[in-house]
Coordinates of C-alpha atoms in Angstrom, one line a residue:
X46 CA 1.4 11.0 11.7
X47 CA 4.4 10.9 9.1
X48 CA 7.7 8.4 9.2
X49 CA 10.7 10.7 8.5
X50 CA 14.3 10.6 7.9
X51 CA 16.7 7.7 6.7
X52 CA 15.8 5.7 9.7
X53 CA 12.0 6.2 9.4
X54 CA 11.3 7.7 12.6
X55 CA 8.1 7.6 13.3
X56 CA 6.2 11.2 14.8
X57 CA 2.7 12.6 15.6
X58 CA 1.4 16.1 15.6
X59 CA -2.1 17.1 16.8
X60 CA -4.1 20.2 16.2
X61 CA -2.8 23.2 18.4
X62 CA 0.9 21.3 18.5
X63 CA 3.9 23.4 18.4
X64 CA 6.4 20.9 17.1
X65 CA 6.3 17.1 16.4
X66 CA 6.3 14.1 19.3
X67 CA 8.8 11.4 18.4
X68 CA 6.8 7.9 19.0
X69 CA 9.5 5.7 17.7
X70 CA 13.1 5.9 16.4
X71 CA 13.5 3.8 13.3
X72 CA 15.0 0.7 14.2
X73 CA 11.6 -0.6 12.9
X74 CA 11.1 1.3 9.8
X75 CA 7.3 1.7 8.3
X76 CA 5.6 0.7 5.0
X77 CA 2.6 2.3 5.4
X78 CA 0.2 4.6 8.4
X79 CA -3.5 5.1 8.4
X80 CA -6.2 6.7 10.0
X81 CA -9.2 3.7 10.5
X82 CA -11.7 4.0 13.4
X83 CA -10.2 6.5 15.5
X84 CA -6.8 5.5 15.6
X85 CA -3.5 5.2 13.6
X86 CA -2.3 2.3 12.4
X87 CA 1.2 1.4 11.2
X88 CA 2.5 -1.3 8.9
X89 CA 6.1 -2.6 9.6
X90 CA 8.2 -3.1 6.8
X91 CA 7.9 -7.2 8.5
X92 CA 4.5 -6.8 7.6
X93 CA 3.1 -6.8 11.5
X94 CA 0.3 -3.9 12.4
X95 CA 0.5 -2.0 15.3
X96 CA -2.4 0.8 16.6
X97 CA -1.6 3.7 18.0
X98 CA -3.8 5.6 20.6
X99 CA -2.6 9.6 20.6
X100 CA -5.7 11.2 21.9
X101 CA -3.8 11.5 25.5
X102 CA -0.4 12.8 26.7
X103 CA 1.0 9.8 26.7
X104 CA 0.5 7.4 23.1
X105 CA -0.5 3.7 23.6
X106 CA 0.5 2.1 21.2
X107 CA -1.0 -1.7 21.0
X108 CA 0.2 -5.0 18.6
X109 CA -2.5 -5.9 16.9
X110 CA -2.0 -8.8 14.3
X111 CA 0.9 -10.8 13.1
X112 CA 2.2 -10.9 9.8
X113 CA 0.3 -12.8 7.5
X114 CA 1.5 -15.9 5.2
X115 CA 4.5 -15.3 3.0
X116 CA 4.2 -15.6 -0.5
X117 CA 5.6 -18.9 -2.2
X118 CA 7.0 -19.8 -5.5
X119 CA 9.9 -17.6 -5.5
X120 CA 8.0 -14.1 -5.7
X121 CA 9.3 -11.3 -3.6
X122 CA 7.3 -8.9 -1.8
X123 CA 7.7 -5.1 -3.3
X124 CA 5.7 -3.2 -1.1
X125 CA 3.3 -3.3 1.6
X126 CA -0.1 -0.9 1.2
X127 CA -3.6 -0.2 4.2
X128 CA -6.3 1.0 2.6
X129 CA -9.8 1.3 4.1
X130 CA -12.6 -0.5 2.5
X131 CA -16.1 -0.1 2.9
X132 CA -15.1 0.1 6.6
X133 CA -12.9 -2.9 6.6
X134 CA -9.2 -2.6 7.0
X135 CA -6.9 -4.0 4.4
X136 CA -3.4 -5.3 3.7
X137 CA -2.3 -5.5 -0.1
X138 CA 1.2 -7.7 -1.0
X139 CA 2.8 -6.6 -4.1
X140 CA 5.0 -9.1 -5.7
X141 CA 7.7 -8.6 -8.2
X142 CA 9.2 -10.6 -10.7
X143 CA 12.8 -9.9 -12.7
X144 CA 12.2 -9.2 -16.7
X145 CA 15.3 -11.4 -18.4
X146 CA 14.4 -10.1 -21.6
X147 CA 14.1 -6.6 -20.6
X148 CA 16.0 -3.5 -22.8
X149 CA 17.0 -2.0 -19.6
X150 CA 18.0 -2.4 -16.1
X151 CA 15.6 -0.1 -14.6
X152 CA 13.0 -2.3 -16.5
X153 CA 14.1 -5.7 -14.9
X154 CA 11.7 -5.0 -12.3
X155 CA 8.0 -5.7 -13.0
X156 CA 5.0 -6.0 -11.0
X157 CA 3.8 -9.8 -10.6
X158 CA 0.3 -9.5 -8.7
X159 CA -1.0 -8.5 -5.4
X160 CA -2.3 -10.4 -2.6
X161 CA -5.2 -9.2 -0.8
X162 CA -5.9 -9.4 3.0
X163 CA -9.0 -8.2 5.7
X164 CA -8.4 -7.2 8.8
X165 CA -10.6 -9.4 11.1
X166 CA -11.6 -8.8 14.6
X167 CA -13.9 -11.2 16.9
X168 CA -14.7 -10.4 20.7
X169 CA -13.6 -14.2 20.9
X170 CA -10.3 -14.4 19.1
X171 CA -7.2 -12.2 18.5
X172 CA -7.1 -10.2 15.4
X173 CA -6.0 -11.4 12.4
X174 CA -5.4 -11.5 8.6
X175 CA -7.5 -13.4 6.6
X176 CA -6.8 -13.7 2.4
X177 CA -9.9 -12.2 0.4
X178 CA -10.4 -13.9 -3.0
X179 CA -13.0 -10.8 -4.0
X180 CA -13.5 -7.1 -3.2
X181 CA -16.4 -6.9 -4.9
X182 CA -18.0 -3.5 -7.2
X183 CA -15.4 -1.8 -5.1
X184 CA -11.6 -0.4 -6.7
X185 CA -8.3 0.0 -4.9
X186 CA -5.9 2.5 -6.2
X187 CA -2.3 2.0 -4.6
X188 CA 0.8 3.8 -4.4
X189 CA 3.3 5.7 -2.8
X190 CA 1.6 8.7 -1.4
X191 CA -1.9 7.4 -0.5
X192 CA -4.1 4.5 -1.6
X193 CA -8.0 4.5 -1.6
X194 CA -11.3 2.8 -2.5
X195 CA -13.8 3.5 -4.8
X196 CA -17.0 2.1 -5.5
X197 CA -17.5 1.2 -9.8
X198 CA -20.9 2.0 -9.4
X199 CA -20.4 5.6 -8.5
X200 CA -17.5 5.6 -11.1
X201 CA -18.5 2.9 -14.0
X202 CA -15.5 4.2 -16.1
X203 CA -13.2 2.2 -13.3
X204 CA -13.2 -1.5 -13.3
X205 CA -14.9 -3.2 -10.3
X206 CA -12.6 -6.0 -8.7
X207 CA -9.7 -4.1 -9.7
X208 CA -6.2 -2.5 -8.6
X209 CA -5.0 0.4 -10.0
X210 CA -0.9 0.5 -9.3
X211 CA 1.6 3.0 -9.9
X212 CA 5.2 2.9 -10.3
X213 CA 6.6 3.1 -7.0
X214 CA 10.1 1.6 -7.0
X215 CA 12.5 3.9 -5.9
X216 CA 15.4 3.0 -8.7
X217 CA 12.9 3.2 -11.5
X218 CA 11.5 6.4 -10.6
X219 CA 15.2 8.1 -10.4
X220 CA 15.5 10.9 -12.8
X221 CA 18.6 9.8 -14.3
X222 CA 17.6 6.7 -15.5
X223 CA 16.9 6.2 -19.1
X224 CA 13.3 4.9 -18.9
X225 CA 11.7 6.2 -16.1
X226 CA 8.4 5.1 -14.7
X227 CA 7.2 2.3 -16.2
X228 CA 5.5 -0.2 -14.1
X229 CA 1.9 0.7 -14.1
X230 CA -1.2 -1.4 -14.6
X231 CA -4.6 -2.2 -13.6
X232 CA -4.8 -6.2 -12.3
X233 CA -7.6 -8.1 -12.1
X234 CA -8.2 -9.9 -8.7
X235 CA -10.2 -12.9 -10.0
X236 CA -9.1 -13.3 -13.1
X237 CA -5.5 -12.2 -11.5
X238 CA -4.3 -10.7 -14.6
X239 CA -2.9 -7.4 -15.5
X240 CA -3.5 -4.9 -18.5
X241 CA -1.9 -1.4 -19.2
X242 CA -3.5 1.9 -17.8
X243 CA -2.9 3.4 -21.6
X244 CA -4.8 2.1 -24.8
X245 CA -1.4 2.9 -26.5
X246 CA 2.3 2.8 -26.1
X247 CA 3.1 5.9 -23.5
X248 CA 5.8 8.4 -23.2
X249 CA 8.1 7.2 -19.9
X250 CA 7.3 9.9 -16.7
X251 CA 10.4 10.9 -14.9
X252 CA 9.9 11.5 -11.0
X253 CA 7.0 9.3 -8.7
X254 CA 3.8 8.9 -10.3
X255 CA 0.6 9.7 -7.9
X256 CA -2.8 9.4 -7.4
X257 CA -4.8 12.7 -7.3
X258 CA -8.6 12.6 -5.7
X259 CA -10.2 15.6 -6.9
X260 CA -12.9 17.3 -4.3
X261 CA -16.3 18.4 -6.6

């Protein structure tokens, strides 16, 4: 399942598939699809989750929770992200903030935090977004092109209780901008903090930075 196009149209293709089915036309562009428990799930730029059921000729496609509590005190919401976590499904809000004192344009924009949210289903209620403070020895690594979790006790050289974020602003990543990518960090859920990926001052990348999971 891919969004394409300026409208983010939203299409399927299945194994055996000679061209691509059209599910949606994009007066409802998408922030984000995934794959959880059978089904696809996509995340409206409004923040509300829909399922999607392609297994038969004809898609179902169901609502399945509303969007959760916007974010106060003046912070904007950058980006939506899904990522699957130790079997729970997950919505992370990243807020920006503007850099007065910044050298550039490009670099007005900076990453503030990120909120994190679980999926929760009951038999007895709707489904619905609930805030978690903690994700535990597990580590989320977000961005444009995919966004995973980790466990730190498989990988100790990660930080537990962490997100790892790349630069995914599309003015920032232009190639004819001065500066290029530069808004990349680790932050820290509890301590809610955030501290460069490099030891050092780095060189600027030009183009989208993104995360590569090699297969050993």
């Amino acid at each position: 399942m891919i969004t394409h196009g300026e409208q983010g149209d939203l299409a399927f293709c299945r194994a055996g598939d000679e061209s691509w089915t059209i599910l949606r036309r994009g007066f409802r562009p998408y922030d984000d699809i995934i794959y959880h428990k059978e089904r696809f799930y996509t995340l409206g730029n409004h923040g509300g989750l829909d399922a999607w059921d392609v297994s038969s000729s004809s898609p179902k496609r169901t609502v399945i929770a509303q969007v959760p509590p916007v974010l106060t005190g003046g912070r904007v919401i950058h980006k939506r992200y899904l990522v699957e976590s130790s079997g729970d499904l997950l919505l992370v809000l990243r807020h920006d903030y503007f850099d007065d004192d910044a050298n550039s344009p490009s670099q007005l924009h900076r990453t503030g935090g990120f909120k994190v949210f679980k999926l929760e289903e009951r038999s007895s209620m709707n489904p619905r977004w609930v805030e978690v403070k903690s994700i535990g020895d597990r580590v989320l690594f977000l961005g444009d092109n995919y966004s995973v979790s980790i466990s730190a006790r498989e990988f100790p050289e990660c930080s537990a209780n962490c997100i790892y974020f790349t630069d995914d602003n599309g003015l920032d990543c232009s190639i004819n901008t001065e500066w290029g990518v530069h808004d990349l960090g680790i932050f820290n859920i509890q301590e809610k903090t955030i501290q460069s990926c490099y030891p050092t001052e780095s060189l600027r990348i030009i183009g989208r930075s993104v995360w590569v999971t090699p297969s050993l």
